[in-house]
Short mmCIF file of C-alpha atoms in Angstrom, two decimals:
data_model
loop_
_atom_site.label_atom_id
_atom_site.label_comp_id
_atom_site.label_asym_id
_atom_site.label_seq_id
_atom_site.Cartn_x
_atom_site.Cartn_y
_atom_site.Cartn_z
CA UNK A 1151 8.31 13.51 -7.55
CA UNK A 1152 10.24 10.78 -9.71
CA UNK A 1153 8.06 8.02 -11.24
CA UNK A 1154 9.62 5.08 -12.47
CA UNK A 1155 7.01 3.62 -15.06
CA UNK A 1156 4.69 5.18 -17.30
CA UNK A 1157 1.49 6.90 -15.90
CA UNK A 1158 -1.65 4.75 -16.29
CA UNK A 1159 -4.34 6.28 -18.40
CA UNK A 1160 -8.16 6.15 -17.72
CA UNK A 1161 -11.43 8.66 -18.68
CA UNK A 1162 -10.95 11.13 -16.56
CA UNK A 1163 -10.27 14.70 -17.41
CA UNK A 1164 -6.04 15.32 -17.66
CA UNK A 1165 -5.79 17.87 -14.86
CA UNK A 1166 -8.49 15.66 -12.51
CA UNK A 1167 -7.10 14.90 -9.17
CA UNK A 1168 -5.64 11.73 -8.34
CA UNK A 1169 -8.40 9.26 -6.68
CA UNK A 1170 -6.54 9.21 -3.13
CA UNK A 1171 -6.58 5.34 -1.45
CA UNK A 1172 -5.46 6.22 2.27
CA UNK A 1173 -4.01 3.23 4.35
CA UNK A 1174 -2.97 3.30 8.21
CA UNK A 1175 -1.67 0.34 10.65
CA UNK A 1176 1.13 -0.68 12.94
CA UNK A 1177 4.12 -1.62 11.87
CA UNK A 1178 4.07 -5.45 10.59
CA UNK A 1179 0.51 -5.11 9.79
CA UNK A 1180 1.09 -6.04 5.97
CA UNK A 1181 0.16 -2.41 4.91
CA UNK A 1182 3.17 -1.47 2.59
CA UNK A 1183 3.91 -4.82 1.04
CA UNK A 1184 -0.48 -4.95 0.86
CA UNK A 1185 -0.82 -1.39 -0.11
CA UNK A 1186 1.99 -1.66 -3.22
CA UNK A 1187 0.75 -4.79 -4.93
CA UNK A 1188 -3.04 -3.45 -4.63
CA UNK A 1189 -2.14 -0.14 -5.88
CA UNK A 1190 -0.49 -2.06 -8.97
CA UNK A 1191 -3.53 -3.99 -9.23
CA UNK A 1192 -5.16 -0.99 -9.66
CA UNK A 1193 -3.24 0.53 -12.00
CA UNK A 1194 -1.97 3.12 -9.24
CA UNK A 1195 1.06 4.73 -8.04
CA UNK A 1196 1.98 4.46 -4.31
CA UNK A 1197 3.50 6.74 -2.17
CA UNK A 1198 5.27 4.48 0.97
CA UNK A 1199 5.37 7.71 3.50
CA UNK A 1200 7.24 5.80 6.23
CA UNK A 1201 10.02 6.08 3.92
CA UNK A 1202 10.52 9.88 4.56
CA UNK A 1203 9.97 9.49 8.34
CA UNK A 1204 12.99 6.72 7.85
CA UNK A 1205 15.05 8.98 5.20
CA UNK A 1206 14.52 11.72 8.32
CA UNK A 1207 16.10 9.69 10.48
CA UNK A 1208 18.68 8.48 8.84
CA UNK A 1209 19.72 12.24 8.01
CA UNK A 1210 19.43 13.32 11.52
CA UNK A 1211 22.04 10.32 12.31
CA UNK A 1212 24.39 11.53 9.24
CA UNK A 1213 24.42 15.06 10.74
CA UNK A 1214 24.50 14.16 14.26
CA UNK A 1215 21.60 15.54 15.30
CA UNK A 1216 19.96 14.90 18.34
CA UNK A 1217 16.20 13.48 17.37
CA UNK A 1218 14.58 14.14 20.83
CA UNK A 1219 15.45 17.80 19.84
CA UNK A 1220 12.47 18.77 17.80
CA UNK A 1221 13.29 22.32 16.72
CA UNK A 1222 17.06 20.37 15.46
CA UNK A 1223 15.33 17.74 13.58
CA UNK A 1224 12.73 20.18 12.06
CA UNK A 1225 15.38 22.80 10.98
CA UNK A 1226 16.98 20.19 8.80
CA UNK A 1227 14.09 19.89 6.07
CA UNK A 1228 14.20 23.59 5.65
CA UNK A 1229 17.15 22.18 2.79
CA UNK A 1230 16.53 18.89 3.00
CA UNK A 1231 15.63 17.29 -0.47
CA UNK A 1232 13.55 14.17 -0.49
CA UNK A 1233 12.51 12.16 -4.05
CA UNK A 1234 11.10 8.77 -4.00
CA UNK A 1235 9.36 7.31 -6.96
CA UNK A 1236 5.85 6.03 -6.91
CA UNK A 1237 5.41 3.39 -9.52
CA UNK A 1238 8.05 0.25 -10.14
CA UNK A 1239 10.94 -0.97 -7.97
CA UNK A 1240 10.69 1.81 -5.10
CA UNK A 1241 14.02 4.48 -4.96
CA UNK A 1242 14.21 6.71 -2.27
CA UNK A 1243 17.09 9.95 -2.73
CA UNK A 1244 17.93 12.57 -0.25
CA UNK A 1245 20.24 15.52 -1.02
CA UNK A 1246 21.50 16.11 2.66
CA UNK A 1247 21.98 19.84 3.97
CA UNK A 1248 25.73 20.69 3.58
CA UNK A 1249 26.41 17.85 2.15
CA UNK A 1250 29.56 17.54 -0.65
CA UNK A 1251 27.98 17.96 -3.89
CA UNK A 1252 29.66 15.20 -5.53
CA UNK A 1253 28.25 12.75 -3.79
CA UNK A 1254 24.57 14.21 -3.23
CA UNK A 1255 21.86 13.13 -3.44
CA UNK A 1256 22.44 10.01 -1.49
CA UNK A 1257 20.25 6.97 -2.94
CA UNK A 1258 19.33 5.48 0.88
CA UNK A 1259 17.03 3.35 -0.75
CA UNK A 1260 18.36 0.44 1.42
CA UNK A 1261 20.33 2.10 4.19
CA UNK A 1262 16.94 3.25 5.19
CA UNK A 1263 15.55 -0.31 5.87
CA UNK A 1264 18.19 -1.31 8.11
CA UNK A 1265 16.60 -2.68 11.79
CA UNK A 1266 19.04 0.49 13.28
CA UNK A 1267 17.10 3.06 11.18
CA UNK A 1268 13.81 1.03 12.00
CA UNK A 1269 14.47 1.95 16.00
CA UNK A 1270 14.64 5.72 15.16
CA UNK A 1271 11.38 6.30 13.28
CA UNK A 1272 9.33 7.21 16.35
CA UNK A 1273 12.23 9.78 17.72
CA UNK A 1274 11.50 11.60 14.19
CA UNK A 1275 7.51 10.90 14.00
CA UNK A 1276 6.84 12.20 17.63
CA UNK A 1277 7.51 15.96 16.72
CA UNK A 1278 4.08 17.56 15.69
CA UNK A 1279 5.93 20.19 13.40
CA UNK A 1280 7.96 17.17 11.46
CA UNK A 1281 4.95 15.61 11.49
CA UNK A 1282 2.46 18.78 9.96
CA UNK A 1283 5.78 19.81 7.50
CA UNK A 1284 5.92 16.26 6.06
CA UNK A 1285 2.14 15.74 5.83
CA UNK A 1286 2.07 19.11 3.99
CA UNK A 1287 5.29 17.62 1.31
CA UNK A 1288 2.97 13.85 1.02
CA UNK A 1289 -0.30 15.86 -0.30
CA UNK A 1290 2.12 17.97 -2.93
CA UNK A 1291 4.10 14.56 -4.16
CA UNK A 1292 0.08 13.76 -4.94
CA UNK A 1293 -0.90 16.50 -6.44
CA UNK A 1294 2.07 16.20 -8.86
CA UNK A 1295 2.33 12.64 -9.69
CA UNK A 1296 0.03 12.92 -12.92
CA UNK A 1297 -1.33 9.69 -11.99
CA UNK A 1298 -4.89 7.93 -12.26
CA UNK A 1299 -4.56 6.84 -8.60
CA UNK A 1300 -1.99 6.62 -5.44
CA UNK A 1301 -2.49 4.46 -2.79
CA UNK A 1302 -0.91 6.40 0.60
CA UNK A 1303 -0.09 4.23 3.28
CA UNK A 1304 1.74 5.10 6.30
CA UNK A 1305 1.53 7.02 9.45
CA UNK A 1306 -1.69 9.71 9.98
CA UNK A 1307 -2.79 9.13 6.27
CA UNK A 1308 -6.61 8.45 7.15
CA UNK A 1309 -7.21 11.07 9.87
CA UNK A 1310 -4.54 13.87 9.07
CA UNK A 1311 -3.00 13.54 5.66
CA UNK A 1312 -6.05 12.18 3.33
CA UNK A 1313 -9.25 12.92 5.78
CA UNK A 1314 -10.87 13.42 2.62
CA UNK A 1315 -9.72 10.42 0.47
CA UNK A 1316 -12.92 8.42 -0.80
CA UNK A 1317 -11.37 5.36 0.28
CA UNK A 1318 -9.86 5.11 3.79
CA UNK A 1319 -8.28 1.78 5.80
CA UNK A 1320 -6.85 0.71 9.04
CA UNK A 1321 -5.11 -2.57 8.46
CA UNK A 1322 -4.11 -4.03 11.49
CA UNK A 1323 -3.04 -7.75 12.45
CA UNK A 1324 -2.35 -9.29 16.03
CA UNK A 1325 0.73 -8.54 17.68
CA UNK A 1326 2.02 -12.38 17.50
CA UNK A 1327 1.11 -12.22 13.40
CA UNK A 1328 2.90 -8.81 13.01
CA UNK A 1329 5.78 -10.19 14.89
CA UNK A 1330 5.78 -13.83 12.79
CA UNK A 1331 5.68 -11.97 9.70
CA UNK A 1332 8.76 -9.07 10.61
CA UNK A 1333 10.67 -11.88 11.90
CA UNK A 1334 10.71 -13.69 8.62
CA UNK A 1335 11.70 -10.42 7.10
CA UNK A 1336 14.66 -9.61 9.09
CA UNK A 1337 17.41 -11.88 9.29
CA UNK A 1338 19.20 -13.13 12.92
CA UNK A 1339 16.65 -12.11 14.71
CA UNK A 1340 14.50 -14.60 16.98
CA UNK A 1341 10.12 -14.33 16.66
CA UNK A 1342 10.36 -13.03 20.55
CA UNK A 1343 13.63 -10.20 19.89
CA UNK A 1344 10.77 -9.20 17.08
CA UNK A 1345 7.85 -9.34 19.22
CA UNK A 1346 9.23 -7.27 21.53
CA UNK A 1347 10.29 -4.68 19.16
CA UNK A 1348 6.83 -4.60 17.70
CA UNK A 1349 5.34 -3.76 21.21
CA UNK A 1350 7.90 -1.05 21.87
CA UNK A 1351 6.93 0.31 18.52
CA UNK A 1352 3.22 0.37 19.51
CA UNK A 1353 4.16 1.65 22.67
CA UNK A 1354 5.26 4.68 21.24
CA UNK A 1355 3.30 4.99 18.10
CA UNK A 1356 0.07 4.96 20.57
CA UNK A 1357 1.49 8.44 22.18
CA UNK A 1358 0.91 9.92 18.42
CA UNK A 1359 -1.37 7.85 16.58
CA UNK A 1360 -4.24 5.16 17.54
CA UNK A 1361 -3.33 2.26 14.87
CA UNK A 1362 -5.79 -0.04 16.02
CA UNK A 1363 -9.17 1.78 16.45
CA UNK A 1364 -10.50 3.20 13.06
CA UNK A 1365 -11.97 6.56 12.64
CA UNK A 1366 -15.10 7.64 11.70
CA UNK A 1367 -15.35 6.46 7.82
CA UNK A 1368 -12.43 4.52 7.12
CA UNK A 1369 -12.45 0.76 6.76
CA UNK A 1370 -11.17 -2.07 9.22
CA UNK A 1371 -8.88 -4.66 7.56
CA UNK A 1372 -7.77 -7.28 9.79
CA UNK A 1373 -5.14 -9.09 8.44
CA UNK A 1374 -4.81 -11.84 11.30
CA UNK A 1375 -6.13 -14.43 9.20
CA UNK A 1376 -5.40 -13.78 5.99
CA UNK A 1377 -2.71 -14.53 3.75
CA UNK A 1378 -1.16 -12.16 1.85
CA UNK A 1379 -3.06 -12.66 -1.17
CA UNK A 1380 -6.86 -12.53 0.56
CA UNK A 1381 -5.18 -9.15 1.96
CA UNK A 1382 -4.71 -7.40 -1.21
CA UNK A 1383 -7.64 -8.07 -2.49
CA UNK A 1384 -9.63 -6.99 0.35
CA UNK A 1385 -8.39 -3.67 -0.29
CA UNK A 1386 -8.96 -4.46 -4.23
CA UNK A 1387 -11.96 -4.99 -3.73
CA UNK A 1388 -13.54 -1.32 -1.27
CA UNK A 1389 -11.75 -0.03 -3.21
CA UNK A 1390 -13.89 -1.12 -6.36
CA UNK A 1391 -16.49 -0.83 -4.64
CA UNK A 1392 -16.25 2.76 -4.06
CA UNK A 1393 -15.68 3.93 -7.72
CA UNK A 1394 -18.82 1.17 -8.70
CA UNK A 1395 -20.88 3.63 -6.07
CA UNK A 1396 -19.34 6.87 -7.24
CA UNK A 1397 -19.97 6.06 -10.93
CA UNK A 1398 -23.65 4.92 -9.98
CA UNK A 1399 -24.40 8.16 -8.38
#
């Protein structure tokens, strides 16, 4: 994976595995923006796993693949190349199977954030083989990062991708609060429209993951009554507390 900024340094052995901070949460909980800000403050990298699902949905659409066909979506991964920056401004590129090498890889950083793409994510993420293969890809990205630590946020992070991470956080917020936050980010959509979208997304996500009940060993951070700075500080405090405990032991 590409890295946009020089690696942070610490006093750990050069070949030490990155410290993992795993953060799950439903759409609109603030996990992406909070995770990125917390990673910067900690001197860690940030791996937004949702960007991979968005990129895969975008690729499937470009290829005309039925997103509900598990085998067809998984087949894309055989020749699909994905890159994302772990530090600095996020940049996402994909190499689309069979695409013209003159125009590939494609920079999809902006395209995957379109509202239309957001509505497709659950259709690709519901396939077990797709999740398994992307989860393996995420682990590889972290292992090869060369960073002192990586905050990983997205789907199945605390329970499947990094169940042994020393810090595991479930970040949530009420549907009303999440809709209000997302409405401010999505021009042209009313609060009611965004709330309906979030309710539908929650219902789809509930078929494959529980974003509201923390698994054993996972710390719950409810940001419903927290502003952005308070949410970031809550994550940083949890990470630093775990680091201090590890040093003392």
